[in-house]
Amino acid sequence: RTCDRLRCTACDFRVSLFNDYIWDQSCDYLFFRNNMPELSKLRAKMIKKKGARAYACQCSWRSIDELTDLQTEQQLRWVCGKH
């Protein structure tokens, strides 16, 4: 289970999550910087994958398809946005 109110301390943007999707390998920093949080624009690089989850803010993104501890990823600056 993950926090559904993650916030990035690097770009100060809310982390969006999309169930049953992964990010295309061609995604890059500029794609997210220019298209977050517009779902209609993000769909261009989303791939349907049952059981996976795609996460993104304006500066970082991850596709997760197995249990993963995101706190071990040093480059991610995602924290709980408080409930």
PDB file of C-alpha atoms in Angstrom:
ATOM      1  CA  ARG A   1       0.000   0.000   0.000  1.00  0.00           C
ATOM      2  CA  THR A   2       1.238   3.449  -0.805  1.00  0.00           C
ATOM      3  CA  CYS A   3       0.393   6.987   0.186  1.00  0.00           C
ATOM      4  CA  ASP A   4      -2.038   8.516  -2.290  1.00  0.00           C
ATOM      5  CA  ARG A   5      -0.882  12.056  -1.473  1.00  0.00           C
ATOM      6  CA  LEU A   6       2.804  11.883  -2.335  1.00  0.00           C
ATOM      7  CA  ARG A   7       4.525  15.193  -3.006  1.00  0.00           C
ATOM      8  CA  CYS A   8       7.894  15.794  -4.648  1.00  0.00           C
ATOM      9  CA  THR A   9      10.263  18.005  -2.656  1.00  0.00           C
ATOM     10  CA  ALA A  10      12.397  18.636  -5.768  1.00  0.00           C
ATOM     11  CA  CYS A  11       9.718  20.180  -8.032  1.00  0.00           C
ATOM     12  CA  ASP A  12       7.064  20.797  -5.327  1.00  0.00           C
ATOM     13  CA  PHE A  13       4.472  18.973  -7.407  1.00  0.00           C
ATOM     14  CA  ARG A  14       1.934  16.356  -6.363  1.00  0.00           C
ATOM     15  CA  VAL A  15       2.847  12.848  -7.526  1.00  0.00           C
ATOM     16  CA  SER A  16       0.140  11.414  -9.767  1.00  0.00           C
ATOM     17  CA  LEU A  17      -0.487   7.682  -9.876  1.00  0.00           C
ATOM     18  CA  PHE A  18      -2.210   5.618 -12.523  1.00  0.00           C
ATOM     19  CA  ASN A  19      -3.355   2.070 -11.809  1.00  0.00           C
ATOM     20  CA  ASP A  20      -2.849  -0.604 -14.475  1.00  0.00           C
ATOM     21  CA  TYR A  21      -0.377   1.486 -16.512  1.00  0.00           C
ATOM     22  CA  ILE A  22       3.376   1.778 -17.000  1.00  0.00           C
ATOM     23  CA  TRP A  23       5.367   4.536 -18.705  1.00  0.00           C
ATOM     24  CA  ASP A  24       6.774   4.038 -22.187  1.00  0.00           C
ATOM     25  CA  GLN A  25      10.576   3.780 -22.236  1.00  0.00           C
ATOM     26  CA  SER A  26      10.773   6.888 -24.420  1.00  0.00           C
ATOM     27  CA  CYS A  27       9.547   9.119 -21.556  1.00  0.00           C
ATOM     28  CA  ASP A  28      11.956  11.849 -20.536  1.00  0.00           C
ATOM     29  CA  TYR A  29      12.185  14.831 -18.211  1.00  0.00           C
ATOM     30  CA  LEU A  30      10.793  17.306 -20.754  1.00  0.00           C
ATOM     31  CA  PHE A  31       7.765  15.129 -21.467  1.00  0.00           C
ATOM     32  CA  PHE A  32       6.688  15.273 -17.814  1.00  0.00           C
ATOM     33  CA  ARG A  33       7.752  18.892 -17.318  1.00  0.00           C
ATOM     34  CA  ASN A  34       5.562  19.976 -20.247  1.00  0.00           C
ATOM     35  CA  ASN A  35       2.583  17.647 -19.745  1.00  0.00           C
ATOM     36  CA  MET A  36       1.955  17.207 -16.013  1.00  0.00           C
ATOM     37  CA  PRO A  37      -0.765  16.959 -14.772  1.00  0.00           C
ATOM     38  CA  GLU A  38      -2.792  16.828 -18.035  1.00  0.00           C
ATOM     39  CA  LEU A  39      -3.999  13.221 -18.264  1.00  0.00           C
ATOM     40  CA  SER A  40      -5.039  13.683 -21.897  1.00  0.00           C
ATOM     41  CA  LYS A  41      -1.425  14.535 -22.801  1.00  0.00           C
ATOM     42  CA  LEU A  42       0.147  11.907 -20.521  1.00  0.00           C
ATOM     43  CA  ARG A  43      -1.862   9.098 -22.149  1.00  0.00           C
ATOM     44  CA  ALA A  44       0.373   9.389 -25.228  1.00  0.00           C
ATOM     45  CA  LYS A  45       3.127   7.550 -23.319  1.00  0.00           C
ATOM     46  CA  MET A  46       1.104   5.274 -21.055  1.00  0.00           C
ATOM     47  CA  ILE A  47       1.001   1.533 -21.708  1.00  0.00           C
ATOM     48  CA  LYS A  48      -1.767  -0.609 -20.229  1.00  0.00           C
ATOM     49  CA  LYS A  49      -0.404  -3.310 -17.906  1.00  0.00           C
ATOM     50  CA  LYS A  50      -2.715  -5.031 -15.453  1.00  0.00           C
ATOM     51  CA  GLY A  51      -1.457  -4.946 -11.879  1.00  0.00           C
ATOM     52  CA  ALA A  52       1.127  -2.220 -12.517  1.00  0.00           C
ATOM     53  CA  ARG A  53       1.125   1.394 -11.398  1.00  0.00           C
ATOM     54  CA  ALA A  54       2.706   4.445 -13.048  1.00  0.00           C
ATOM     55  CA  TYR A  55       3.867   7.326 -10.836  1.00  0.00           C
ATOM     56  CA  ALA A  56       5.025  10.780 -11.960  1.00  0.00           C
ATOM     57  CA  CYS A  57       5.612  14.332 -10.860  1.00  0.00           C
ATOM     58  CA  GLN A  58       7.148  17.036 -13.035  1.00  0.00           C
ATOM     59  CA  CYS A  59      10.731  15.842 -12.581  1.00  0.00           C
ATOM     60  CA  SER A  60      10.611  12.077 -11.847  1.00  0.00           C
ATOM     61  CA  TRP A  61       8.634   9.038 -12.888  1.00  0.00           C
ATOM     62  CA  ARG A  62       8.498   5.334 -12.094  1.00  0.00           C
ATOM     63  CA  SER A  63       6.637   2.288 -13.325  1.00  0.00           C
ATOM     64  CA  ILE A  64       6.059  -0.324 -10.644  1.00  0.00           C
ATOM     65  CA  ASP A  65       4.852  -3.849 -11.364  1.00  0.00           C
ATOM     66  CA  GLU A  66       5.961  -5.624  -8.202  1.00  0.00           C
ATOM     67  CA  LEU A  67       6.188  -4.786  -4.512  1.00  0.00           C
ATOM     68  CA  THR A  68       8.848  -2.072  -4.254  1.00  0.00           C
ATOM     69  CA  ASP A  69      10.092   0.137  -1.438  1.00  0.00           C
ATOM     70  CA  LEU A  70      10.228   3.603  -3.027  1.00  0.00           C
ATOM     71  CA  GLN A  71      12.122   4.945   0.008  1.00  0.00           C
ATOM     72  CA  THR A  72      15.241   3.074  -1.142  1.00  0.00           C
ATOM     73  CA  GLU A  73      15.359   5.034  -4.418  1.00  0.00           C
ATOM     74  CA  GLN A  74      17.844   7.800  -3.589  1.00  0.00           C
ATOM     75  CA  GLN A  75      17.003   9.990  -6.603  1.00  0.00           C
ATOM     76  CA  LEU A  76      13.293  10.141  -5.762  1.00  0.00           C
ATOM     77  CA  ARG A  77      12.307  12.981  -3.463  1.00  0.00           C
ATOM     78  CA  TRP A  78       8.743  11.882  -2.828  1.00  0.00           C
ATOM     79  CA  VAL A  79       7.320  12.285   0.648  1.00  0.00           C
ATOM     80  CA  CYS A  80       3.900  11.883   2.200  1.00  0.00           C
ATOM     81  CA  GLY A  81       1.924  15.070   1.616  1.00  0.00           C
ATOM     82  CA  LYS A  82       0.177  14.597   4.999  1.00  0.00           C
ATOM     83  CA  HIS A  83      -3.335  13.347   5.468  1.00  0.00           C
TER      84      HIS A  83
END
